[in-house]
Each structure stands twice: as structure tokens, then as C-alpha cells.
mmCIF file of C-alpha atoms in Angstrom:
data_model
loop_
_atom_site.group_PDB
_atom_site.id
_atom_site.type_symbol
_atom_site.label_atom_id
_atom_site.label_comp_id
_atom_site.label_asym_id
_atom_site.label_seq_id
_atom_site.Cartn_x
_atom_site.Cartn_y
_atom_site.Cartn_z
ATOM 1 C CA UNK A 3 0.000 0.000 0.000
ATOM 2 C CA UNK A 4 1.211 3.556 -1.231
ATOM 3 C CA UNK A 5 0.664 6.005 1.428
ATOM 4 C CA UNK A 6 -0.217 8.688 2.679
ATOM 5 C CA UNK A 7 -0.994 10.300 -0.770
ATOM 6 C CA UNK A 8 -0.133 12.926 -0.989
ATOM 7 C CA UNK A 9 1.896 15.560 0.803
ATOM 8 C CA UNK A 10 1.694 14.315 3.857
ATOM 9 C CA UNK A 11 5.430 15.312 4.366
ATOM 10 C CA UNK A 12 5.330 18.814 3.843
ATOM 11 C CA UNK A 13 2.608 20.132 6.460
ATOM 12 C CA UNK A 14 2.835 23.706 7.661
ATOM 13 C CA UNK A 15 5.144 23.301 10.453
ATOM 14 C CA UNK A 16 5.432 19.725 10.373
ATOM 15 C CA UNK A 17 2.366 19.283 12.284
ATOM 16 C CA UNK A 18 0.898 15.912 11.704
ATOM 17 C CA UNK A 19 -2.911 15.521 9.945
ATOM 18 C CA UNK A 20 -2.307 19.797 8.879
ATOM 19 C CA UNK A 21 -2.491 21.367 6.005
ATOM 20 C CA UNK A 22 0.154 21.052 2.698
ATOM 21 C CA UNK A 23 0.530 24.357 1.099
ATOM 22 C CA UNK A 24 2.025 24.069 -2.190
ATOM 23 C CA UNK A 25 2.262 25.195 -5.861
ATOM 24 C CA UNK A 26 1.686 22.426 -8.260
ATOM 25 C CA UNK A 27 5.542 22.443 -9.132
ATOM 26 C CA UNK A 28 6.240 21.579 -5.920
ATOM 27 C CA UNK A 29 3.264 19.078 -5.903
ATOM 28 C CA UNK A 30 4.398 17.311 -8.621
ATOM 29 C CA UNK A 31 8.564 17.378 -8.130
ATOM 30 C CA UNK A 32 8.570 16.900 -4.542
ATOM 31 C CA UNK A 33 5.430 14.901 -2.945
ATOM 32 C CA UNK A 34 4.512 13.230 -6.004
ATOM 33 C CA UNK A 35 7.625 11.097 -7.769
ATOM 34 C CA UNK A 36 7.279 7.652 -5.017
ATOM 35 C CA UNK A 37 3.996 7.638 -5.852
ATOM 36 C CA UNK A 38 4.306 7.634 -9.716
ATOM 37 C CA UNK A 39 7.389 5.338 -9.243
ATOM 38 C CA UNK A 40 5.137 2.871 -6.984
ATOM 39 C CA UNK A 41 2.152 2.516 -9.546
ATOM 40 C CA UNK A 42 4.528 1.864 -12.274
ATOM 41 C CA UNK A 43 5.845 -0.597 -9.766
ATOM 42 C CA UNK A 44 2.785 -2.250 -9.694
ATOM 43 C CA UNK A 45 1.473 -1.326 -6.352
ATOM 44 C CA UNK A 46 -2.379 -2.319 -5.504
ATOM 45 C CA UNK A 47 -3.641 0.010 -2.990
ATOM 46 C CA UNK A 48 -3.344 3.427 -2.431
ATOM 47 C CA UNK A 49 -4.090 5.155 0.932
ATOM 48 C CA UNK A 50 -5.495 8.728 1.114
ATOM 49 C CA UNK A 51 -3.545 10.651 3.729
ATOM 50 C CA UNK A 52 -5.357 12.217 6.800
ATOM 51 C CA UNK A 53 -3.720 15.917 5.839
ATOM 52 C CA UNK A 54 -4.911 18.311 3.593
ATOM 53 C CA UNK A 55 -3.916 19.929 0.186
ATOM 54 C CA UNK A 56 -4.157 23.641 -0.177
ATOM 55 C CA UNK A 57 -7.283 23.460 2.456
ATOM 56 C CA UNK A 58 -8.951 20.585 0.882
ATOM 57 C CA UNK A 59 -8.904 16.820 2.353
ATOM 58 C CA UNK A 60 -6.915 14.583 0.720
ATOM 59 C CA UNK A 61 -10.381 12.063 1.659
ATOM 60 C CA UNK A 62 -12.371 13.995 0.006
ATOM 61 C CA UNK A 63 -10.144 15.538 -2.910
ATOM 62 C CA UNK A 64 -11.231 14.481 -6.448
ATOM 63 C CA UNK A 65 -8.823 16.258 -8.146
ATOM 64 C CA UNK A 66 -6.348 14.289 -7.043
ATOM 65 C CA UNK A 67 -7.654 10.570 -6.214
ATOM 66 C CA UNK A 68 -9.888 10.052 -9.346
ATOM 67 C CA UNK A 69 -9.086 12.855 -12.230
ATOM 68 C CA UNK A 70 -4.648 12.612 -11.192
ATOM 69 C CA UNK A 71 -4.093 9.140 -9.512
ATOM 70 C CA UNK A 72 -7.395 7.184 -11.582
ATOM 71 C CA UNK A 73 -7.398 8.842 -14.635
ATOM 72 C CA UNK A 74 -4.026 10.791 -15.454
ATOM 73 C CA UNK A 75 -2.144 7.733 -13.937
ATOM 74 C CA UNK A 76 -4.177 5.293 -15.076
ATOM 75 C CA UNK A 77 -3.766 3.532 -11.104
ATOM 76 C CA UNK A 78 -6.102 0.464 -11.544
ATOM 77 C CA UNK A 79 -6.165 -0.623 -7.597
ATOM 78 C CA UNK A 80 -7.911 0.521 -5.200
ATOM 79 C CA UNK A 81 -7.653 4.292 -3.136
ATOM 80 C CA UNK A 82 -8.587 3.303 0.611
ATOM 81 C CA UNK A 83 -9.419 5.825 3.749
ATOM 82 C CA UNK A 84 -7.475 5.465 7.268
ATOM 83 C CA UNK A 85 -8.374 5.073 10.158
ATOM 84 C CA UNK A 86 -11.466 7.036 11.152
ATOM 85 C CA UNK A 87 -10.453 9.363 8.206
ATOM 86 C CA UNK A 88 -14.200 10.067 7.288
ATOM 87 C CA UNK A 89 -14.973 11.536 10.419
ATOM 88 C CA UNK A 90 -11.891 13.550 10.347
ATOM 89 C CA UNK A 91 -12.912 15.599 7.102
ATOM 90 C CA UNK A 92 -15.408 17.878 9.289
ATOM 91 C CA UNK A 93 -14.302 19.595 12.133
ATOM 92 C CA UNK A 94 -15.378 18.910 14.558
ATOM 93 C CA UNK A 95 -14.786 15.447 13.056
ATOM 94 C CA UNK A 96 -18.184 13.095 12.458
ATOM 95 C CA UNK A 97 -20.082 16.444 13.104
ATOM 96 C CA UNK A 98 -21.534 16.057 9.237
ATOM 97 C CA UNK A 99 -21.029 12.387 8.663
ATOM 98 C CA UNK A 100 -23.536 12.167 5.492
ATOM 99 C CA UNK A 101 -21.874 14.673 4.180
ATOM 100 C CA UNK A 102 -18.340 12.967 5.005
ATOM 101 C CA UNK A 103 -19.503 9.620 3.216
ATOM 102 C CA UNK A 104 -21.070 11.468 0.217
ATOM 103 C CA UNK A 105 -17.402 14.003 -0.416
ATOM 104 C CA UNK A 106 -15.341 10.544 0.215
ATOM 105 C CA UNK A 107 -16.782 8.078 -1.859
ATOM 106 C CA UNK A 108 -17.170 10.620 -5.320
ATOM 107 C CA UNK A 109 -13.973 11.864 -4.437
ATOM 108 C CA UNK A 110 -12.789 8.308 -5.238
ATOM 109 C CA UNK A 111 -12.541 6.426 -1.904
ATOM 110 C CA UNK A 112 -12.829 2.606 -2.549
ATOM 111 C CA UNK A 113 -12.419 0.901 0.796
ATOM 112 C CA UNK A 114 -13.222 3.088 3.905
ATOM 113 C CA UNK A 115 -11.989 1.881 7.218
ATOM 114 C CA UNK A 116 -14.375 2.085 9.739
ATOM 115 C CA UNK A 117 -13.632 0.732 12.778
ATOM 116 C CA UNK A 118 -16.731 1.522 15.383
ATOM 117 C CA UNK A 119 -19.965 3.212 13.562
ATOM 118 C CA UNK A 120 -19.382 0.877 10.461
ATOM 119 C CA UNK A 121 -23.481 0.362 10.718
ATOM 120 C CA UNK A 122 -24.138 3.866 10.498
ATOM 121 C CA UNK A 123 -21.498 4.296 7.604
ATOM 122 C CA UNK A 124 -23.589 1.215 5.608
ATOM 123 C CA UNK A 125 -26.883 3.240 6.489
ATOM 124 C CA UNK A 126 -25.646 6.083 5.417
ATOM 125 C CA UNK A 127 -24.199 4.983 2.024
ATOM 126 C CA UNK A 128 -27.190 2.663 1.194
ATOM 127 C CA UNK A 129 -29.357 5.601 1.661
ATOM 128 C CA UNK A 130 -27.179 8.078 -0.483
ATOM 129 C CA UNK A 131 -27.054 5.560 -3.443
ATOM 130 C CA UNK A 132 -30.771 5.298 -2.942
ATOM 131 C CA UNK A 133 -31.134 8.695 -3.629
ATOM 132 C CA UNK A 134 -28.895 8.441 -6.440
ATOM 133 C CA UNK A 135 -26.550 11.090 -5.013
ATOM 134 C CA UNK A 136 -23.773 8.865 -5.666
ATOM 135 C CA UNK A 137 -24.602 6.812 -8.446
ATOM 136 C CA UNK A 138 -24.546 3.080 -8.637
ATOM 137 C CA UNK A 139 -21.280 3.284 -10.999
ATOM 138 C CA UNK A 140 -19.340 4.650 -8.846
ATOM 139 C CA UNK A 141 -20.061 1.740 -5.891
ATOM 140 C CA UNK A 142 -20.043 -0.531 -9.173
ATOM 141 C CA UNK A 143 -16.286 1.123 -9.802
ATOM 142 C CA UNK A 144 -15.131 0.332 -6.097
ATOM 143 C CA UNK A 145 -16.173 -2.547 -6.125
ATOM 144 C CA UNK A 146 -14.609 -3.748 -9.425
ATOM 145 C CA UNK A 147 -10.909 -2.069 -8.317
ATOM 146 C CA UNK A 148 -11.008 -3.820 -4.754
ATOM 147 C CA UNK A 149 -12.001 -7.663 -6.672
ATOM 148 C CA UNK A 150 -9.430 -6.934 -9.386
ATOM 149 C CA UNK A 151 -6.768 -6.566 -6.190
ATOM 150 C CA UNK A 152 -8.362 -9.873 -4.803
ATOM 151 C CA UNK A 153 -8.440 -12.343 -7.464
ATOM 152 C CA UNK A 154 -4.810 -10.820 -8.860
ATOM 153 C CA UNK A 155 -3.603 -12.189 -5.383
ATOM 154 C CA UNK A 156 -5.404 -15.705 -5.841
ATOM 155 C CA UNK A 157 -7.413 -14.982 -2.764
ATOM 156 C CA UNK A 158 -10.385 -16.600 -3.667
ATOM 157 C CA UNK A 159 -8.064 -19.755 -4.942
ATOM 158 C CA UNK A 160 -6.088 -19.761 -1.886
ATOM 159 C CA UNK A 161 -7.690 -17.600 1.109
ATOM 160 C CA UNK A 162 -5.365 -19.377 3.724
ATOM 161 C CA UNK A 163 -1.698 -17.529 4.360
ATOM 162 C CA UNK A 164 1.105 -19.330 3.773
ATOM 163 C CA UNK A 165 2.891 -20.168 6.995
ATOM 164 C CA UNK A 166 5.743 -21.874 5.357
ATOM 165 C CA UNK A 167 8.436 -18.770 6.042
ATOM 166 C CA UNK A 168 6.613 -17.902 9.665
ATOM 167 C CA UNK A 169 9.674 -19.815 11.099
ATOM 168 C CA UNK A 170 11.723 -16.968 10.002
ATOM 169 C CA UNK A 171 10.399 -14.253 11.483
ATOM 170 C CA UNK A 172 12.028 -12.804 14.158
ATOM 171 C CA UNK A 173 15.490 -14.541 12.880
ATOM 172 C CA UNK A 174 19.031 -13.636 13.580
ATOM 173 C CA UNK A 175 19.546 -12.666 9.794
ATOM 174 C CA UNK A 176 16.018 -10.305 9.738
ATOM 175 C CA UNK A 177 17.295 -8.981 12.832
ATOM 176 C CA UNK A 178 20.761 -7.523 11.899
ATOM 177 C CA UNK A 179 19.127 -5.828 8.960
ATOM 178 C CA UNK A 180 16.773 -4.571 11.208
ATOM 179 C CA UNK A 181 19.377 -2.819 13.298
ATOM 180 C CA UNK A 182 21.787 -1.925 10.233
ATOM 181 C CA UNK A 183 18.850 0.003 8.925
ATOM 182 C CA UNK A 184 18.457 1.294 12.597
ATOM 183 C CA UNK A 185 22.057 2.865 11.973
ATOM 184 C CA UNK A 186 21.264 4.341 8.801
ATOM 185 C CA UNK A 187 17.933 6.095 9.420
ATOM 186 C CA UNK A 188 17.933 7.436 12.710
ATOM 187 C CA UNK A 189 18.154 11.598 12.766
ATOM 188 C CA UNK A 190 19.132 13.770 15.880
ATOM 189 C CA UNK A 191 16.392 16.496 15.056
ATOM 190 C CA UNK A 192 18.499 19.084 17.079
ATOM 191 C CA UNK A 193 21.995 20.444 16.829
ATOM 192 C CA UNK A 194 22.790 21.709 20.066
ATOM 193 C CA UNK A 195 21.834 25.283 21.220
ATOM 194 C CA UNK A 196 24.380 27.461 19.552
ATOM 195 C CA UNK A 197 24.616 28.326 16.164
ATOM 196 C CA UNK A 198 28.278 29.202 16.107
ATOM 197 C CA UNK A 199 28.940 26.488 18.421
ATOM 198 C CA UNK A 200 27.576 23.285 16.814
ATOM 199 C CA UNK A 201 27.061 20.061 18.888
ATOM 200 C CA UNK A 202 27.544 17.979 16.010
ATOM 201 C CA UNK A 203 29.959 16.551 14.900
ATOM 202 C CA UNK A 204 30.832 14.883 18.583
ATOM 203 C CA UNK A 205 34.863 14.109 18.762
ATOM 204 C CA UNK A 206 35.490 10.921 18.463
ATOM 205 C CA UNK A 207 37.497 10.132 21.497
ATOM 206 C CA UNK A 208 34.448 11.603 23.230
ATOM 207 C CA UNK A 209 34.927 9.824 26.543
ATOM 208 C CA UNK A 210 31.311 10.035 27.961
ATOM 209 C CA UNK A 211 27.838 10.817 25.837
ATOM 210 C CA UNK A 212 24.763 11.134 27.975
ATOM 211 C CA UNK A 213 21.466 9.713 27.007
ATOM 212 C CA UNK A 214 18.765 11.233 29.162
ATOM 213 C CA UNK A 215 14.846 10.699 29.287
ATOM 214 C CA UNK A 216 12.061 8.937 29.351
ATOM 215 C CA UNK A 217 12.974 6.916 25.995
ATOM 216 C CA UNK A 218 16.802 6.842 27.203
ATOM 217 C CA UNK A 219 16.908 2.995 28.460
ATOM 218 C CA UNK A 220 13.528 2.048 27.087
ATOM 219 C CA UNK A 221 13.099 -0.554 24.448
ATOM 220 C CA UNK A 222 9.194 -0.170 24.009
ATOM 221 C CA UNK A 223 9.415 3.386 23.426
ATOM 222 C CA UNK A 224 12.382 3.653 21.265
ATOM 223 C CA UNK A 225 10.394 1.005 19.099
ATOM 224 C CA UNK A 226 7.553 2.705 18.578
ATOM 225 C CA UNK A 227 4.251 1.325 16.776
ATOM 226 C CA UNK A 228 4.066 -0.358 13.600
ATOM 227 C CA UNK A 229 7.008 -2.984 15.653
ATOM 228 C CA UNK A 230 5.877 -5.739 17.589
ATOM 229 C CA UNK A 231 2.607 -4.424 18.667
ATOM 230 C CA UNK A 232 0.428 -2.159 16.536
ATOM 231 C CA UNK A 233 0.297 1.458 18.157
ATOM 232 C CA UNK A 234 3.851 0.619 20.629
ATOM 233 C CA UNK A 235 4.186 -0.157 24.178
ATOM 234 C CA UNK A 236 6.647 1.068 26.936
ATOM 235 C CA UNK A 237 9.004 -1.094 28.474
ATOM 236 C CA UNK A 238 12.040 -2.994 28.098
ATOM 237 C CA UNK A 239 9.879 -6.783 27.821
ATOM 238 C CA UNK A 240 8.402 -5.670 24.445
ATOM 239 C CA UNK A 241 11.381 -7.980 22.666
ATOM 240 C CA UNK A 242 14.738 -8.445 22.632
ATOM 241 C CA UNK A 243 17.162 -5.567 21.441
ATOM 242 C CA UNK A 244 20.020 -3.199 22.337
ATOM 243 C CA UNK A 245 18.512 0.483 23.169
ATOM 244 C CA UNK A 246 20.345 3.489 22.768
ATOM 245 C CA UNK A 247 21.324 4.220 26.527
ATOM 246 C CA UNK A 248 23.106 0.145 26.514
ATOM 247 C CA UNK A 249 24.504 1.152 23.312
ATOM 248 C CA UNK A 250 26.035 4.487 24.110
ATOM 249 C CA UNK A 251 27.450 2.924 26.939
#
């Protein structure tokens, strides 16, 4: 799955879920290349990002989910919502749900991921198409993208996962590229206080270096979600590792 399309890197101040103010140069050089790269790749799903673009939802943004990733990209998968992103594109959020549903699903939403009011969201939809305000091609279109995913990955031939690698997970091998990629991507986001005076590079022969904080000796946290458990968990009996404050010392 290609996500979160698209922006979702260049907020205004960084905040997470804000708002992407660019010109289409930008747009297009910048935010857009993975994503172009990925469908020609052959990637099957596409997820909508929570943030916005130039004010406007990326959930609910035709423009770019149907008329630039559908049509000018020709991505033949299927576009899915996050997590409770429906509810998110009113504020306050689920404060217009119909209205959420009915700006989603034309803007090009396949697969929405409802969690908790999923009956409501069914209601809700049923009752739109109904009324024809979104039109049975469109559900008909959805439909179609999220099947052609399906039966391209023989799950209707073979439903059941194959459990004939699960032995490796977790091995010594997946583990030392976990850490060497641990080396390679971590980023001190600041540079000590002093302009003139930079903290980094430390010396080498740098005799002491001291790791302070709450996520100084602890595994869990330094993990984060998307690890062993979905949104993370503190503490050091999460799994077995080296965190940074063992490591610096």
C-alpha cells in the first residue's frame, strides 16, 4: 500500500494531519515522484492521507484521487481511507457524517476503514445511493478495483496464508538488517543550542555521551508502533534488542 498520498510530508510546520501548502511544481517534483514510481511498480492500494492539500482533504479531494491518480495515472487498484479518516474531514470530526460519506466516496474512496460506527457508515451509504446522489457506478467502480486486487492475489483460490516462512520471522539474519537500517535512518532532530557552536559533529574520542529521558533505556518506546505491537508499548519486555542508553554505553 502507497501512502499517505499525498503531501503528507510537507505540512505547515510539520504538524501531523495539517495542512500542505504548495504550488503544483512543488506538488508534482517533490510529494509526487514515489507515488508515480510505486504505480509503475505495480502497487495495488493506495491510501489517502489524513492531511490536507491547499485546504482541501486529501479524503475527500477528487482532483487528485480520481481525475490525477485514476485517470491521469491510469492507477487500476484501489484508493482506501485510514483510520477514522471520514470523520476527520469535518471539524469537529463526524459532526456532518452524510456529508463525510457522500465528499469521500465521489472523491474516489474505494475501501473506507471504519472501525466503530461501520453500521451507520452502511446506512448512510445505502441511503445516499438510494437517492442516487452517488450513483450506482461509482459503488459498481469500487467494487470492481477492490475484486481486481483480490483475485490478482489468488485470494479466492487460496484464502489461507502461507505459513511456510513464519519460522523466520524474528530470525538472527532479519534482525541484523533490522538494526543496520536502525544505523542508517535514525536523525538527531536538534543540533545543540548554539549556532556558532555546533554540537555535532561529537569528537570521536568523546569519553562520555549522555542519554537522558524517558525513551533513554527504554526498548518499548524507542520502538515505537508499527514494531511488535500495533500502536507501541513502553518497556524494556516488548522484545529483545540493544537500546540506545546500553549502546552508548
Amino acid at each position: 500500500c502507497a501512502r499517505q498520498f499525498v503531501g503528507d510530508g510537507g505540512t505547515v510546520k510539520g504538524i501531523n494531519e495539517n495542512d500542505t501548502i504548495v504550488s503544483s511544481t512543488e506538488l508534482y517534483n517533490i510529494h509526487m515522484p514515489a507515488y508515480k514510481d510505486s504505480i509503475a511498480k505495480g502497487v495495488a492500494t493506495v491510501m489517502a492521507s489524513y492531511s490536507s492539500l491547499n485546504g482541501v482533504k486529501m479524503t475527500a479531494n477528487y482532483e487528485m484521487l480520481t481525475g490525477y491518480l485514476k485517470n491521469k495515472l491510469g492507477f487500476k487498484g484501489f484508493v482506501i481511507a485510514d483510520w477514522l479518516a471520514l470523520d476527520k474531514i469535518t471539524d469537529p470530526p463526524h459532526s456532518n457524517y452524510t456529508y463525510s460519506v457522500q465528499a469521500s466516496i465521489l472523491a474516489g474512496i474505494d475501501m473506507v476503514m471504519v472501525p466503530y460506527n461501520y453500521t451507520e457508515f452502511i446506512d448512510i451509504l445505502t441511503d445516499l445511493v438510494n437517492k442516487k446522489v452517488i450513483p450506482m457506478s461509482r459503488i459498481d467502480n469500487a467494487v470492481r478495483r477492490i475484486l481486481r486486487v483480490k483475485f490478482s492475489m489468488g485470494l479466492f483460490e487460496d484464502p489461507i496464508a502461507d505459513k511456510s516462512l513464519v519460522k523466520k520471522l524474528g530470525c538472527k539474519e532479519h534482525r541484523e538488517l533490522a538494526r543496520e537500517a536502525v544505523r542508517k535512518s535514525l536523525v538527531l532532530l536538534k543540533n545543540g543550542k548554539s549556532a556558532t557552536e555546533p554540537l555535532l559533529p561529537l569528537p570521536k574520542k568523546a569519553q562520555k555521551i549522555l542519554v537522558a529521558g524517558t525513551h533513554a533505556d527504554d526498548l518499548g518506546n524507542q520502538c515505537g508502533g508499527w514494531t511488535i505491537e500495533w500502536q507501541g508499548r513502553s518497556g524494556n519486555n516488548l522484545t529483545t534488542g540493544t537500546d540506545l542508553h546500553a549502546f552508548s554505553s
